[in-house]
Structure formats: C-alpha cells, structure tokens
PDB file of C-alpha atoms and ligand atoms in Angstrom:
ATOM      1  CA  MET E   1     165.857  56.702  -8.293  1.00 97.00           C
ATOM      2  CA  GLY E   2     165.947  54.564  -5.189  1.00 97.00           C
ATOM      3  CA  HIS E   3     167.899  52.258  -2.969  1.00 96.00           C
ATOM      4  CA  PRO E   4     167.295  49.440  -3.718  1.00 94.00           C
ATOM      5  CA  ILE E   5     166.020  49.940  -7.293  1.00 95.00           C
ATOM      6  CA  ARG E   6     166.324  46.571  -9.035  1.00 92.00           C
ATOM      7  CA  HIS E   7     162.738  45.586  -8.180  1.00 90.00           C
ATOM      8  CA  SER E   8     161.227  48.738  -9.717  1.00 94.00           C
ATOM      9  CA  LEU E   9     158.654  48.079 -12.446  1.00 96.00           C
ATOM     10  CA  SER E  10     158.415  51.735 -13.484  1.00 97.00           C
ATOM     11  CA  PRO E  11     161.059  51.475 -16.252  1.00 97.00           C
ATOM     12  CA  ARG E  12     158.949  48.756 -17.927  1.00 96.00           C
ATOM     13  CA  LEU E  13     155.875  50.920 -17.851  1.00 97.00           C
ATOM     14  CA  HIS E  14     157.461  54.171 -19.012  1.00 98.00           C
ATOM     15  CA  GLY E  15     159.554  52.229 -21.549  1.00 98.00           C
ATOM     16  CA  ALA E  16     156.439  50.698 -23.126  1.00 98.00           C
ATOM     17  CA  TRP E  17     154.741  54.104 -23.323  1.00 98.00           C
ATOM     18  CA  ILE E  18     157.887  55.690 -24.833  1.00 98.00           C
ATOM     19  CA  ASP E  19     158.147  52.887 -27.413  1.00 98.00           C
ATOM     20  CA  HIS E  20     154.503  53.130 -28.378  1.00 98.00           C
ATOM     21  CA  LEU E  21     154.735  56.885 -28.936  1.00 98.00           C
ATOM     22  CA  GLY E  22     158.143  56.623 -30.616  1.00 98.00           C
ATOM     23  CA  LEU E  23     159.655  59.244 -28.317  1.00 98.00           C
ATOM     24  CA  ASP E  24     163.386  59.884 -28.364  1.00 97.00           C
ATOM     25  CA  ALA E  25     163.642  59.265 -24.631  1.00 97.00           C
ATOM     26  CA  ALA E  26     164.736  56.745 -22.038  1.00 97.00           C
ATOM     27  CA  TYR E  27     163.493  56.122 -18.513  1.00 98.00           C
ATOM     28  CA  VAL E  28     166.318  54.481 -16.596  1.00 97.00           C
ATOM     29  CA  PRO E  29     166.606  53.030 -13.095  1.00 97.00           C
ATOM     30  CA  LEU E  30     169.169  54.842 -10.957  1.00 97.00           C
ATOM     31  CA  ARG E  31     170.508  53.292  -7.791  1.00 97.00           C
ATOM     32  CA  VAL E  32     172.048  55.885  -5.521  1.00 97.00           C
ATOM     33  CA  THR E  33     173.788  55.369  -2.208  1.00 96.00           C
ATOM     34  CA  GLU E  34     171.968  56.762   0.825  1.00 94.00           C
ATOM     35  CA  GLY E  35     174.491  59.573   1.182  1.00 96.00           C
ATOM     36  CA  GLY E  36     174.613  60.462  -2.509  1.00 97.00           C
ATOM     37  CA  PHE E  37     171.002  61.448  -3.190  1.00 98.00           C
ATOM     38  CA  GLU E  38     171.320  65.247  -2.989  1.00 98.00           C
ATOM     39  CA  ARG E  39     174.585  65.300  -4.969  1.00 97.00           C
ATOM     40  CA  LEU E  40     173.167  63.210  -7.795  1.00 97.00           C
ATOM     41  CA  VAL E  41     169.996  65.320  -8.017  1.00 98.00           C
ATOM     42  CA  ASP E  42     172.178  68.426  -8.100  1.00 97.00           C
ATOM     43  CA  GLY E  43     174.054  67.000 -11.085  1.00 97.00           C
ATOM     44  CA  LEU E  44     170.917  66.076 -13.018  1.00 97.00           C
ATOM     45  CA  LYS E  45     168.879  69.277 -12.595  1.00 97.00           C
ATOM     46  CA  GLY E  46     168.915  72.305 -14.863  1.00 96.00           C
ATOM     47  CA  GLY E  47     167.812  70.422 -17.961  1.00 89.00           C
ATOM     48  CA  VAL E  48     170.318  67.546 -17.863  1.00 93.00           C
ATOM     49  CA  PHE E  49     167.391  65.219 -17.079  1.00 97.00           C
ATOM     50  CA  ALA E  50     163.680  66.048 -17.483  1.00 97.00           C
ATOM     51  CA  GLY E  51     163.088  64.902 -13.940  1.00 98.00           C
ATOM     52  CA  LEU E  52     163.038  61.953 -11.589  1.00 98.00           C
ATOM     53  CA  ASN E  53     160.662  59.604  -9.931  1.00 98.00           C
ATOM     54  CA  VAL E  54     161.852  59.029  -6.405  1.00 98.00           C
ATOM     55  CA  THR E  55     161.169  55.958  -4.330  1.00 95.00           C
ATOM     56  CA  LEU E  56     162.251  54.681  -0.926  1.00 91.00           C
ATOM     57  CA  PRO E  57     164.093  55.850   1.064  1.00 94.00           C
ATOM     58  CA  PHE E  58     164.338  59.293  -0.554  1.00 97.00           C
ATOM     59  CA  LYS E  59     160.772  60.607  -0.779  1.00 96.00           C
ATOM     60  CA  GLU E  60     161.024  62.916   2.239  1.00 96.00           C
ATOM     61  CA  ARG E  61     164.451  64.208   1.229  1.00 98.00           C
ATOM     62  CA  ALA E  62     163.157  64.864  -2.285  1.00 98.00           C
ATOM     63  CA  LEU E  63     160.624  67.291  -0.839  1.00 98.00           C
ATOM     64  CA  VAL E  64     163.240  69.023   1.304  1.00 98.00           C
ATOM     65  CA  LEU E  65     165.669  69.722  -1.536  1.00 98.00           C
ATOM     66  CA  ALA E  66     163.052  71.083  -3.952  1.00 98.00           C
ATOM     67  CA  ASP E  67     162.534  74.801  -4.568  1.00 98.00           C
ATOM     68  CA  GLU E  68     158.768  74.454  -4.849  1.00 98.00           C
ATOM     69  CA  ALA E  69     156.238  71.773  -3.993  1.00 98.00           C
ATOM     70  CA  ASP E  70     152.649  71.118  -4.964  1.00 97.00           C
ATOM     71  CA  GLU E  71     149.979  70.790  -2.304  1.00 95.00           C
ATOM     72  CA  ALA E  72     149.895  66.988  -2.501  1.00 95.00           C
ATOM     73  CA  ALA E  73     153.621  66.749  -1.724  1.00 97.00           C
ATOM     74  CA  ARG E  74     153.374  69.287   1.086  1.00 96.00           C
ATOM     75  CA  ARG E  75     150.448  67.497   2.716  1.00 93.00           C
ATOM     76  CA  ALA E  76     152.078  64.067   2.343  1.00 94.00           C
ATOM     77  CA  GLY E  77     155.426  65.394   3.590  1.00 95.00           C
ATOM     78  CA  ALA E  78     157.076  63.534   0.714  1.00 96.00           C
ATOM     79  CA  ALA E  79     157.558  63.677  -3.056  1.00 97.00           C
ATOM     80  CA  ASN E  80     157.694  60.849  -5.594  1.00 97.00           C
ATOM     81  CA  LEU E  81     158.257  63.181  -8.559  1.00 98.00           C
ATOM     82  CA  LEU E  82     160.862  65.903  -9.140  1.00 98.00           C
ATOM     83  CA  VAL E  83     160.497  67.997 -12.278  1.00 98.00           C
ATOM     84  CA  PHE E  84     163.557  69.952 -13.408  1.00 98.00           C
ATOM     85  CA  SER E  85     163.357  73.240 -15.280  1.00 96.00           C
ATOM     86  CA  PRO E  86     166.179  74.712 -17.393  1.00 94.00           C
ATOM     87  CA  ASP E  87     166.752  77.506 -14.851  1.00 96.00           C
ATOM     88  CA  GLU E  88     167.896  74.896 -12.273  1.00 96.00           C
ATOM     89  CA  ARG E  89     164.680  75.013 -10.248  1.00 98.00           C
ATOM     90  CA  ILE E  90     163.239  71.781  -8.894  1.00 98.00           C
ATOM     91  CA  MET E  91     159.485  71.252  -8.483  1.00 98.00           C
ATOM     92  CA  ALA E  92     158.413  68.484  -6.104  1.00 98.00           C
ATOM     93  CA  LYS E  93     155.134  66.707  -6.674  1.00 98.00           C
ATOM     94  CA  ASN E  94     153.373  63.752  -5.154  1.00 97.00           C
ATOM     95  CA  THR E  95     151.314  61.635  -7.554  1.00 97.00           C
ATOM     96  CA  ASP E  96     150.814  58.672  -5.211  1.00 96.00           C
ATOM     97  CA  GLY E  97     147.415  60.021  -4.156  1.00 96.00           C
ATOM     98  CA  LEU E  98     146.328  60.251  -7.802  1.00 97.00           C
ATOM     99  CA  GLY E  99     147.520  56.658  -8.129  1.00 98.00           C
ATOM    100  CA  LEU E 100     145.380  55.585  -5.188  1.00 98.00           C
ATOM    101  CA  PHE E 101     142.261  57.201  -6.667  1.00 98.00           C
ATOM    102  CA  TYR E 102     143.062  55.752 -10.099  1.00 98.00           C
ATOM    103  CA  ALA E 103     143.172  52.249  -8.573  1.00 98.00           C
ATOM    104  CA  PHE E 104     139.739  52.722  -6.976  1.00 98.00           C
ATOM    105  CA  GLN E 105     138.302  54.142 -10.207  1.00 98.00           C
ATOM    106  CA  GLN E 106     139.622  51.251 -12.283  1.00 97.00           C
ATOM    107  CA  GLN E 107     138.606  48.420  -9.992  1.00 98.00           C
ATOM    108  CA  THR E 108     135.592  49.769  -8.055  1.00 98.00           C
ATOM    109  CA  PRO E 109     133.998  52.498 -10.204  1.00 97.00           C
ATOM    110  CA  HIS E 110     131.130  52.852  -7.703  1.00 96.00           C
ATOM    111  CA  TRP E 111     133.521  53.871  -4.913  1.00 97.00           C
ATOM    112  CA  ARG E 112     133.479  57.385  -3.453  1.00 97.00           C
ATOM    113  CA  ALA E 113     135.950  58.764  -0.904  1.00 97.00           C
ATOM    114  CA  ASP E 114     133.057  60.163   1.143  1.00 97.00           C
ATOM    115  CA  GLN E 115     130.906  57.007   1.122  1.00 95.00           C
ATOM    116  CA  GLY E 116     131.620  56.462   4.845  1.00 96.00           C
ATOM    117  CA  PRO E 117     134.437  56.034   7.355  1.00 97.00           C
ATOM    118  CA  VAL E 118     137.885  55.253   5.920  1.00 98.00           C
ATOM    119  CA  VAL E 119     140.351  53.159   7.933  1.00 97.00           C
ATOM    120  CA  VAL E 120     144.018  53.358   6.923  1.00 98.00           C
ATOM    121  CA  LEU E 121     146.155  50.577   8.376  1.00 96.00           C
ATOM    122  CA  GLY E 122     149.730  51.655   9.131  1.00 96.00           C
ATOM    123  CA  ALA E 123     151.349  54.980   9.964  1.00 96.00           C
ATOM    124  CA  GLY E 124     154.517  55.134   7.849  1.00 93.00           C
ATOM    125  CA  GLY E 125     155.137  57.308   4.805  1.00 91.00           C
ATOM    126  CA  ALA E 126     152.740  55.343   2.613  1.00 93.00           C
ATOM    127  CA  ALA E 127     149.917  55.707   5.147  1.00 96.00           C
ATOM    128  CA  ARG E 128     150.566  59.439   5.591  1.00 95.00           C
ATOM    129  CA  GLY E 129     150.344  59.948   1.831  1.00 94.00           C
ATOM    130  CA  ALA E 130     147.134  57.926   1.623  1.00 96.00           C
ATOM    131  CA  VAL E 131     145.505  59.875   4.464  1.00 97.00           C
ATOM    132  CA  ALA E 132     146.465  63.211   2.897  1.00 96.00           C
ATOM    133  CA  ALA E 133     145.101  62.160  -0.505  1.00 96.00           C
ATOM    134  CA  LEU E 134     141.878  60.676   0.857  1.00 98.00           C
ATOM    135  CA  MET E 135     141.124  63.786   2.916  1.00 97.00           C
ATOM    136  CA  ALA E 136     141.926  66.074  -0.023  1.00 96.00           C
ATOM    137  CA  GLY E 137     139.676  63.850  -2.168  1.00 96.00           C
ATOM    138  CA  GLY E 138     136.649  64.315   0.055  1.00 97.00           C
ATOM    139  CA  ALA E 139     136.854  61.638   2.778  1.00 98.00           C
ATOM    140  CA  LYS E 140     135.318  63.126   5.916  1.00 97.00           C
ATOM    141  CA  ASP E 141     136.058  60.507   8.580  1.00 98.00           C
ATOM    142  CA  VAL E 142     139.577  59.089   8.186  1.00 98.00           C
ATOM    143  CA  ARG E 143     140.961  56.866  10.932  1.00 98.00           C
ATOM    144  CA  VAL E 144     144.593  55.755  11.141  1.00 98.00           C
ATOM    145  CA  LEU E 145     144.953  52.391  12.848  1.00 97.00           C
ATOM    146  CA  ASN E 146     148.487  51.403  13.737  1.00 96.00           C
ATOM    147  CA  ARG E 147     150.271  48.910  15.959  1.00 94.00           C
ATOM    148  CA  THR E 148     152.247  51.818  17.428  1.00 96.00           C
ATOM    149  CA  LEU E 149     149.648  54.382  18.500  1.00 98.00           C
ATOM    150  CA  SER E 150     152.092  57.287  18.772  1.00 98.00           C
ATOM    151  CA  ARG E 151     152.876  57.150  15.041  1.00 97.00           C
ATOM    152  CA  ALA E 152     149.155  57.234  14.202  1.00 98.00           C
ATOM    153  CA  GLU E 153     148.759  60.183  16.563  1.00 98.00           C
ATOM    154  CA  ALA E 154     151.559  62.054  14.807  1.00 97.00           C
ATOM    155  CA  ILE E 155     149.675  61.775  11.482  1.00 97.00           C
ATOM    156  CA  ALA E 156     146.416  62.768  13.178  1.00 98.00           C
ATOM    157  CA  ALA E 157     148.049  65.874  14.676  1.00 97.00           C
ATOM    158  CA  ASP E 158     149.446  66.918  11.289  1.00 95.00           C
ATOM    159  CA  LEU E 159     146.493  66.134   9.051  1.00 96.00           C
ATOM    160  CA  GLY E 160     143.411  66.253  11.287  1.00 97.00           C
ATOM    161  CA  CYS E 161     142.271  62.638  11.038  1.00 98.00           C
ATOM    162  CA  SER E 162     141.746  60.369  14.061  1.00 98.00           C
ATOM    163  CA  ALA E 163     144.176  57.829  15.521  1.00 98.00           C
ATOM    164  CA  PHE E 164     143.705  54.360  16.971  1.00 98.00           C
ATOM    165  CA  GLY E 165     146.050  51.758  18.419  1.00 97.00           C
ATOM    166  CA  TRP E 166     145.638  48.031  18.112  1.00 94.00           C
ATOM    167  CA  ASP E 167     143.791  47.812  21.425  1.00 95.00           C
ATOM    168  CA  GLN E 168     141.098  50.053  19.853  1.00 95.00           C
ATOM    169  CA  THR E 169     140.710  48.084  16.627  1.00 94.00           C
ATOM    170  CA  GLU E 170     137.027  47.336  17.044  1.00 93.00           C
ATOM    171  CA  ARG E 171     136.189  50.996  17.569  1.00 95.00           C
ATOM    172  CA  ALA E 172     138.315  52.023  14.596  1.00 96.00           C
ATOM    173  CA  PHE E 173     136.470  49.567  12.345  1.00 95.00           C
ATOM    174  CA  ASP E 174     132.996  50.687  13.424  1.00 95.00           C
ATOM    175  CA  GLY E 175     130.948  51.381  10.276  1.00 95.00           C
ATOM    176  CA  VAL E 176     133.993  51.192   7.962  1.00 96.00           C
ATOM    177  CA  ALA E 177     133.216  51.715   4.263  1.00 96.00           C
ATOM    178  CA  THR E 178     136.778  51.920   2.900  1.00 97.00           C
ATOM    179  CA  LEU E 179     139.772  49.979   4.167  1.00 97.00           C
ATOM    180  CA  VAL E 180     143.317  50.730   2.960  1.00 97.00           C
ATOM    181  CA  ASN E 181     146.271  48.560   3.943  1.00 96.00           C
ATOM    182  CA  ALA E 182     149.312  50.829   3.946  1.00 96.00           C
ATOM    183  CA  THR E 183     151.492  48.709   6.238  1.00 93.00           C
ATOM    184  CA  SER E 184     154.773  47.609   4.729  1.00 83.00           C
ATOM    185  CA  GLY E 185     153.537  44.173   3.757  1.00 73.00           C
ATOM    186  CA  GLY E 186     153.642  43.071   7.369  1.00 64.00           C
ATOM    187  CA  LEU E 187     150.015  42.059   7.661  1.00 74.00           C
ATOM    188  CA  SER E 188     149.760  38.539   6.409  1.00 68.00           C
ATOM    189  CA  GLY E 189     145.977  38.485   6.618  1.00 59.00           C
ATOM    190  CA  GLY E 190     142.914  39.944   8.264  1.00 58.00           C
ATOM    191  CA  ASP E 191     143.607  37.572  11.120  1.00 60.00           C
ATOM    192  CA  ALA E 192     147.026  39.214  11.638  1.00 77.00           C
ATOM    193  CA  LEU E 193     145.109  42.160  13.088  1.00 82.00           C
ATOM    194  CA  PRO E 194     144.046  41.848  16.722  1.00 82.00           C
ATOM    195  CA  THR E 195     140.440  41.956  15.493  1.00 82.00           C
ATOM    196  CA  PRO E 196     139.510  41.228  11.869  1.00 84.00           C
ATOM    197  CA  PRO E 197     137.559  43.861   9.936  1.00 89.00           C
ATOM    198  CA  PRO E 198     133.796  43.482  10.396  1.00 88.00           C
ATOM    199  CA  ALA E 199     131.706  41.672   7.808  1.00 82.00           C
ATOM    200  CA  THR E 200     130.253  44.595   6.038  1.00 76.00           C
ATOM    201  CA  CYS E 201     127.521  46.273   4.050  1.00 74.00           C
ATOM    202  CA  ALA E 202     127.297  46.379   0.258  1.00 78.00           C
ATOM    203  CA  GLY E 203     129.591  48.882  -1.410  1.00 87.00           C
ATOM    204  CA  ALA E 204     132.445  48.602   1.086  1.00 95.00           C
ATOM    205  CA  VAL E 205     135.901  48.422  -0.468  1.00 97.00           C
ATOM    206  CA  ALA E 206     139.283  47.085   0.707  1.00 96.00           C
ATOM    207  CA  MET E 207     142.516  48.188  -0.966  1.00 97.00           C
ATOM    208  CA  ASP E 208     146.048  46.848  -0.478  1.00 96.00           C
ATOM    209  CA  MET E 209     149.000  48.935  -1.645  1.00 95.00           C
ATOM    210  CA  VAL E 210     151.110  45.777  -1.807  1.00 92.00           C
ATOM    211  CA  TYR E 211     150.855  44.047  -5.207  1.00 91.00           C
ATOM    212  CA  THR E 212     153.139  41.073  -4.679  1.00 89.00           C
ATOM    213  CA  PRO E 213     151.185  38.851  -4.618  1.00 90.00           C
ATOM    214  CA  LEU E 214     148.422  40.600  -6.509  1.00 92.00           C
ATOM    215  CA  LYS E 215     145.756  39.167  -4.230  1.00 93.00           C
ATOM    216  CA  THR E 216     147.338  39.485  -0.799  1.00 92.00           C
ATOM    217  CA  ALA E 217     146.115  37.448   2.140  1.00 91.00           C
ATOM    218  CA  PHE E 218     144.703  40.707   3.507  1.00 92.00           C
ATOM    219  CA  LEU E 219     142.645  41.275   0.344  1.00 93.00           C
ATOM    220  CA  GLN E 220     141.526  37.663   0.272  1.00 92.00           C
ATOM    221  CA  SER E 221     140.209  37.777   3.806  1.00 91.00           C
ATOM    222  CA  CYS E 222     138.496  41.135   3.202  1.00 93.00           C
ATOM    223  CA  GLU E 223     136.869  39.809   0.035  1.00 94.00           C
ATOM    224  CA  HIS E 224     135.628  36.848   2.033  1.00 92.00           C
ATOM    225  CA  LEU E 225     133.999  39.312   4.450  1.00 93.00           C
ATOM    226  CA  GLY E 226     132.164  41.099   1.624  1.00 94.00           C
ATOM    227  CA  TYR E 227     134.519  43.933   0.667  1.00 95.00           C
ATOM    228  CA  ALA E 228     135.184  44.638  -3.009  1.00 96.00           C
ATOM    229  CA  PRO E 229     138.955  44.149  -3.407  1.00 97.00           C
ATOM    230  CA  VAL E 230     141.305  46.684  -5.023  1.00 98.00           C
ATOM    231  CA  ASP E 231     144.883  45.530  -5.623  1.00 96.00           C
ATOM    232  CA  GLY E 232     147.890  47.848  -5.713  1.00 96.00           C
ATOM    233  CA  LEU E 233     148.921  47.401  -9.331  1.00 97.00           C
ATOM    234  CA  ASP E 234     146.725  50.186 -10.685  1.00 98.00           C
ATOM    235  CA  MET E 235     148.143  52.535  -8.041  1.00 98.00           C
ATOM    236  CA  LEU E 236     151.549  52.018  -9.663  1.00 97.00           C
ATOM    237  CA  ILE E 237     150.055  52.837 -13.071  1.00 98.00           C
ATOM    238  CA  GLY E 238     148.049  55.751 -11.712  1.00 98.00           C
ATOM    239  CA  GLN E 239     151.060  57.452 -10.124  1.00 98.00           C
ATOM    240  CA  ALA E 240     153.190  56.865 -13.242  1.00 98.00           C
ATOM    241  CA  ARG E 241     150.723  58.496 -15.666  1.00 98.00           C
ATOM    242  CA  PRO E 242     151.087  62.112 -14.415  1.00 98.00           C
ATOM    243  CA  SER E 243     154.853  61.572 -14.045  1.00 98.00           C
ATOM    244  CA  PHE E 244     155.080  60.618 -17.710  1.00 98.00           C
ATOM    245  CA  ALA E 245     153.076  63.682 -18.709  1.00 98.00           C
ATOM    246  CA  ALA E 246     155.390  65.895 -16.637  1.00 98.00           C
ATOM    247  CA  PHE E 247     158.552  64.463 -18.237  1.00 98.00           C
ATOM    248  CA  TYR E 248     157.495  64.276 -21.894  1.00 97.00           C
ATOM    249  CA  GLY E 249     154.566  66.691 -22.229  1.00 97.00           C
ATOM    250  CA  VAL E 250     152.196  64.006 -23.524  1.00 98.00           C
ATOM    251  CA  SER E 251     149.805  61.611 -21.802  1.00 98.00           C
ATOM    252  CA  PRO E 252     150.595  57.896 -21.772  1.00 98.00           C
ATOM    253  CA  PRO E 253     148.981  56.114 -24.731  1.00 98.00           C
ATOM    254  CA  GLU E 254     145.642  54.531 -23.882  1.00 96.00           C
ATOM    255  CA  ALA E 255     146.266  51.786 -26.465  1.00 97.00           C
ATOM    256  CA  VAL E 256     148.977  50.218 -24.303  1.00 98.00           C
ATOM    257  CA  ASP E 257     147.680  47.614 -21.839  1.00 98.00           C
ATOM    258  CA  SER E 258     149.753  48.830 -18.897  1.00 98.00           C
ATOM    259  CA  ARG E 259     148.378  46.275 -16.494  1.00 97.00           C
ATOM    260  CA  ALA E 260     149.278  43.394 -18.811  1.00 97.00           C
ATOM    261  CA  ILE E 261     152.840  44.726 -19.101  1.00 96.00           C
ATOM    262  CA  LEU E 262     153.204  44.839 -15.333  1.00 97.00           C
ATOM    263  CA  LEU E 263     151.668  41.399 -14.857  1.00 96.00           C
ATOM    264  CA  ALA E 264     154.124  39.956 -17.389  1.00 95.00           C
ATOM    265  CA  ALA E 265     157.021  41.690 -15.647  1.00 94.00           C
ATOM    266  CA  LEU E 266     155.894  40.333 -12.285  1.00 93.00           C
ATOM    267  CA  ALA E 267     155.570  36.815 -13.713  1.00 92.00           C
ATOM    268  CA  GLY E 268     159.134  37.119 -15.011  1.00 86.00           C
ATOM    269  CA  GLN E 269     160.409  38.106 -11.581  1.00 74.00           C
ATOM    270  CA  VAL E 270     159.205  34.933  -9.882  1.00 57.00           C
TER     271      VAL E 270
HETATM  272  P1  LIG G   1     156.545  53.164   4.764  1.00 56.41           P
HETATM  273  O1  LIG G   1     157.236  54.497   4.864  1.00 56.41           O
HETATM  274  O2  LIG G   1     156.870  52.381   3.554  1.00 56.41           O
HETATM  275  O3  LIG G   1     155.070  53.283   4.935  1.00 56.41           O
HETATM  276  P2  LIG G   1     157.416  52.456   7.464  1.00 56.41           P
HETATM  277  O4  LIG G   1     157.636  53.884   7.844  1.00 56.41           O
HETATM  278  O5  LIG G   1     158.469  51.451   7.803  1.00 56.41           O
HETATM  279  O6  LIG G   1     157.156  52.249   5.922  1.00 56.41           O
HETATM  280  O7  LIG G   1     156.015  52.014   8.123  1.00 56.41           O
HETATM  281  C1  LIG G   1     155.595  50.694   8.072  1.00 56.41           C
HETATM  282  C2  LIG G   1     154.190  50.580   8.661  1.00 56.41           C
HETATM  283  O8  LIG G   1     153.812  49.204   8.622  1.00 56.41           O
HETATM  284  C3  LIG G   1     154.101  50.997  10.113  1.00 56.41           C
HETATM  285  O9  LIG G   1     152.837  51.536  10.339  1.00 56.41           O
HETATM  286  C4  LIG G   1     154.276  49.677  10.862  1.00 56.41           C
HETATM  287  O10 LIG G   1     153.708  49.664  12.147  1.00 56.41           O
HETATM  288  P3  LIG G   1     154.537  50.299  13.417  1.00 56.41           P
HETATM  289  O11 LIG G   1     154.495  51.781  13.244  1.00 56.41           O
HETATM  290  O12 LIG G   1     153.802  49.798  14.599  1.00 56.41           O
HETATM  291  O13 LIG G   1     155.920  49.726  13.288  1.00 56.41           O
HETATM  292  C5  LIG G   1     153.503  48.759   9.946  1.00 56.41           C
HETATM  293  N1  LIG G   1     153.896  47.346  10.089  1.00 56.41           N
HETATM  294  C6  LIG G   1     154.971  46.745   9.547  1.00 56.41           C
HETATM  295  N2  LIG G   1     155.004  45.434   9.877  1.00 56.41           N
HETATM  296  C7  LIG G   1     153.900  45.202  10.638  1.00 56.41           C
HETATM  297  C8  LIG G   1     153.348  44.053  11.262  1.00 56.41           C
HETATM  298  N3  LIG G   1     153.923  42.838  11.176  1.00 56.41           N
HETATM  299  N4  LIG G   1     152.227  44.197  11.963  1.00 56.41           N
HETATM  300  C9  LIG G   1     151.635  45.407  12.048  1.00 56.41           C
HETATM  301  N5  LIG G   1     152.077  46.531  11.482  1.00 56.41           N
HETATM  302  C10 LIG G   1     153.208  46.431  10.770  1.00 56.41           C
END
C-alpha cells in the first residue's frame, strides 16, 4: 500500500514466490489517498487480509495505528509491515533493517557492522531506519551526515549516534569503514557532497539504497575510491522475505532467482 504505488516491484517478487509454491494467494498493489490510509487498514484487518506492506508516505502512520510493534519498528519510528490477526489486532514490524543486512551479506559477505565507523548520508525516514538497524546489529560508531544538521541531530538525540552537517563532512568521514547513502536519490555522485569520501582501506563498503540505476553515480565514485559497492536491489528482496513469511507462514522459495525477476522488471520499466 502506498501513494504512489505504480512503481512498486514488490508484487512481482511476491507473485513469483506465490506461483512457485502454488499458494492460493495474491499480493496486490493498493493505491490509497493520503487521507484514506487509516480507514482502508481498518477495513482490511481482522482476517480480511493477511497483512500489508506499507511504503511511502505511510510508514510512520502505520506504526501509530498498530496495537503492537516489534523493536525494529519502534526504534525506526516507522513500520513497513502490518500483520493482521483474526481478533482485529494489528502488529507493526519493520523489516527494512533485515533487508539492509541481507544486501550486505549477499554482496559483501566479509562485511561486519562493527568493522569500523559507519557514515549514513541523509536524515529522513530511510536514514533513521538504517541507523536504528545498524546500531541494533552491532555498529558502535554511527555518524549521520546530512545537509540540514538539525535533522541529523534529531536522529542522534533519539538513537544515540552522532550528527554532522555538510560543513563537517571531512570529520564525519574520518576512518569510515561503511558508507550508506540514504538520501532520497538527491546525491548524483560522490562529488555532489561538499567533500568526497576518502580513498580508503581494504574492506570498506559503500551501499546505496537507491537501485535505479543499479549502479548509481554515488556507488560508481565510491567504487573508484576503493569501496566494495552494494546496490539497493537486495535490500528490496531482504525486506520482502520476512514479510512473505509473515503473510503465508512459509519462507520464500530459494529456487526462485529473485534478483533476476527484479532486474527483468526494471528493464521493462525503462
Ligand atoms: P525519506 O523519508 O525517504 O528518507 P526525506 O524525509 O524526504 O525522505 O529525506 C530525504 C533525505 O535526503 C534528507 O536527508 C535530505 O536532506 P535535507 O534533510 O537536508 O533535506 C536528503 N537530500 C535530498 N536531496 C538532497 C540533495 N540534493 N543533496 C543533499 N541531500 C539531499
């Protein structure tokens, strides 16, 4: 469920998994008007639907309307998954952090959250979720670097990381071992930052949550500087997997090449 929703690739992914397992189920995109979110959820709970994945701009409101929330959703201040039980209760979860870790595991198996300082670029909802997940996953020195310092400071106050503005970029990047671009696609390259990330030591990793294009200019410039690149496509798969298990009670089939399905869908969108 989202607004807009047409671009969502999740129905392709869940649809392929459903087909492979032969489940009597359908995963459908729902576009809801900004004002209609709570009313539609109210109509679908109580066993009418198994649950919902929620995307922009409803992730924060999804957490608010739920009866219970897991720790990941509470820490992120947002939910991407609502699970409905027959007694009308709604459980909010956030699987985006699992998706982030899944992407690192798939593309840089050597990576560890605590391998050194982590710099998260951006301070919107996506960045907040990434910071919460990275800290919960063992990262000890997480730095939020944002054009607008006050938004980075708000995350730091809530989650206990540190905050830097763009006039402190060099200090934020000092010793960086993991770089995560969680800005809303605004950074067109390393050179769009006031100071590019430093050329770095072996083992350093750069991840971009944006996956259109798959190799963003940001990732390209980081790769050029020596970082191992991680694109955002596996994050989409990694957040969908636990959602699927929550809806249907079975894990997604390993035999399906999820990445190939998404790449084909993206090629078709061009
Ligand atoms: P979301 O909830 O999807 O993360 P958001 O709340 O709109 O989206 O946040 C977008 C983030 O991308 C912000 O950190 C924003 O920086 P500001 O807080 O300074 O606005 C960042 N961002 C977007 N476009 C940018 C650009 N061209 N340069 C730098 N940062 C940009």
